[in-house]
Short mmCIF file of C-alpha atoms in Angstrom, two decimals:
data_model
loop_
_atom_site.label_atom_id
_atom_site.label_comp_id
_atom_site.label_asym_id
_atom_site.label_seq_id
_atom_site.Cartn_x
_atom_site.Cartn_y
_atom_site.Cartn_z
CA UNK A 893 54.25 -126.07 149.99
CA UNK A 894 52.12 -124.88 152.89
CA UNK A 895 49.07 -126.71 154.20
CA UNK A 896 46.79 -126.36 157.16
CA UNK A 897 45.87 -129.52 159.03
CA UNK A 898 42.51 -129.25 160.80
CA UNK A 899 42.60 -131.58 163.78
CA UNK A 900 39.08 -133.02 164.19
CA UNK A 901 37.87 -134.74 167.33
CA UNK A 902 34.68 -136.81 167.77
CA UNK A 903 31.98 -134.80 169.56
CA UNK A 904 31.65 -137.50 172.20
CA UNK A 905 35.42 -138.03 172.40
CA UNK A 906 37.67 -137.38 175.36
CA UNK A 907 38.79 -133.74 175.66
CA UNK A 908 42.39 -133.71 176.89
CA UNK A 909 43.72 -130.72 178.80
CA UNK A 910 47.00 -129.13 177.69
CA UNK A 911 48.67 -130.81 180.67
CA UNK A 912 47.31 -134.24 179.68
CA UNK A 913 48.54 -133.75 176.11
CA UNK A 914 51.99 -132.80 177.42
CA UNK A 915 52.07 -136.06 179.41
CA UNK A 916 50.64 -138.31 176.67
CA UNK A 917 53.41 -140.25 174.86
CA UNK A 918 51.37 -140.36 171.62
CA UNK A 919 51.35 -136.57 171.48
CA UNK A 920 54.88 -136.00 172.80
CA UNK A 921 56.31 -138.39 170.19
CA UNK A 922 54.40 -136.67 167.38
CA UNK A 923 55.30 -133.17 168.61
CA UNK A 924 58.99 -134.12 168.91
CA UNK A 925 58.91 -135.49 165.34
CA UNK A 926 57.37 -132.39 163.73
CA UNK A 927 59.53 -129.99 165.72
CA UNK A 928 62.71 -131.86 164.81
CA UNK A 929 61.73 -131.73 161.13
CA UNK A 930 60.83 -128.03 161.30
CA UNK A 931 57.58 -128.74 159.47
CA UNK A 932 55.12 -126.94 161.74
CA UNK A 933 55.06 -123.19 161.16
CA UNK A 934 52.21 -122.33 163.51
CA UNK A 935 48.95 -123.53 164.88
CA UNK A 936 46.76 -123.55 167.93
CA UNK A 937 44.58 -125.73 170.06
CA UNK A 938 40.97 -124.58 170.10
CA UNK A 939 38.40 -124.71 172.86
CA UNK A 940 35.53 -127.20 172.36
CA UNK A 941 32.83 -126.49 169.77
CA UNK A 942 30.28 -125.54 172.42
CA UNK A 943 32.41 -122.44 173.12
CA UNK A 944 31.96 -121.21 169.53
CA UNK A 945 29.77 -118.32 168.41
CA UNK A 946 28.60 -118.41 164.80
CA UNK A 947 27.99 -115.09 163.03
CA UNK A 948 25.72 -114.77 160.00
CA UNK A 949 24.54 -111.62 158.22
CA UNK A 950 21.16 -111.37 156.53
CA UNK A 951 20.65 -107.96 154.98
CA UNK A 952 21.44 -105.44 157.72
CA UNK A 953 20.88 -107.91 160.54
CA UNK A 954 23.73 -109.69 162.32
CA UNK A 955 22.57 -113.08 163.61
CA UNK A 956 24.48 -114.89 166.35
CA UNK A 957 24.12 -118.47 167.49
CA UNK A 958 25.97 -120.42 170.12
CA UNK A 959 27.98 -123.40 169.00
CA UNK A 960 29.65 -124.46 165.77
CA UNK A 961 28.49 -123.45 162.30
CA UNK A 962 27.01 -126.90 161.68
CA UNK A 963 26.17 -129.95 163.71
CA UNK A 964 28.47 -132.82 162.98
CA UNK A 965 29.99 -135.91 164.54
CA UNK A 966 33.36 -134.16 164.81
CA UNK A 967 34.55 -130.66 165.60
CA UNK A 968 37.79 -128.85 164.84
CA UNK A 969 39.88 -129.06 168.00
CA UNK A 970 42.95 -127.31 166.62
CA UNK A 971 45.05 -126.67 163.58
CA UNK A 972 48.66 -126.82 162.45
CA UNK A 973 50.21 -124.86 159.61
CA UNK A 974 52.86 -127.01 157.99
CA UNK A 975 55.46 -126.45 155.30
CA UNK A 976 56.30 -129.67 153.47
CA UNK A 977 57.41 -130.72 149.99
CA UNK A 978 54.03 -131.85 148.65
CA UNK A 979 50.61 -133.31 149.42
CA UNK A 980 52.05 -136.81 149.88
CA UNK A 981 54.28 -135.56 152.69
CA UNK A 982 51.38 -133.65 154.26
CA UNK A 983 49.21 -136.79 154.19
CA UNK A 984 52.01 -138.86 155.68
CA UNK A 985 52.35 -136.35 158.52
CA UNK A 986 48.58 -136.20 159.09
CA UNK A 987 48.42 -140.00 159.25
CA UNK A 988 50.84 -139.94 162.21
CA UNK A 989 48.79 -137.39 164.18
CA UNK A 990 47.37 -138.84 167.43
CA UNK A 991 43.90 -137.44 166.59
CA UNK A 992 43.78 -139.48 163.37
CA UNK A 993 45.09 -142.56 165.19
CA UNK A 994 42.60 -142.13 168.05
CA UNK A 995 39.30 -142.13 166.19
CA UNK A 996 39.25 -138.54 164.92
CA UNK A 997 40.47 -137.18 161.61
CA UNK A 998 42.87 -134.64 160.15
CA UNK A 999 41.76 -132.56 157.18
CA UNK A 1000 44.68 -131.42 155.01
CA UNK A 1001 44.06 -128.32 152.92
CA UNK A 1002 46.54 -126.32 150.81
CA UNK A 1003 47.04 -122.64 151.63
CA UNK A 1004 46.81 -120.04 148.86
CA UNK A 1005 50.18 -118.35 148.46
#
């Protein structure tokens, strides 16, 4: 079954560069584990929430605002698309993610197929 894992980081949390993630043993261990298991089918790291542009449409007018769609204590820093047996396996994988272990969270959501 396919799920997307939204990797959420606290707004006031430390933003690691791709190079810092590549050198961080918490991330390298996790990445090695999911690659070896062939569970991750895609994903991407996202720029911080302040780089977002939110688009809304009211009638014929397109409204733009800088920043995320809602203010919150966390923002989505990236996502992984995983293919695992069931929700229990997805939750087990999410619970090993360095973001969840470091004060953030990982939202697991099934993908319509």
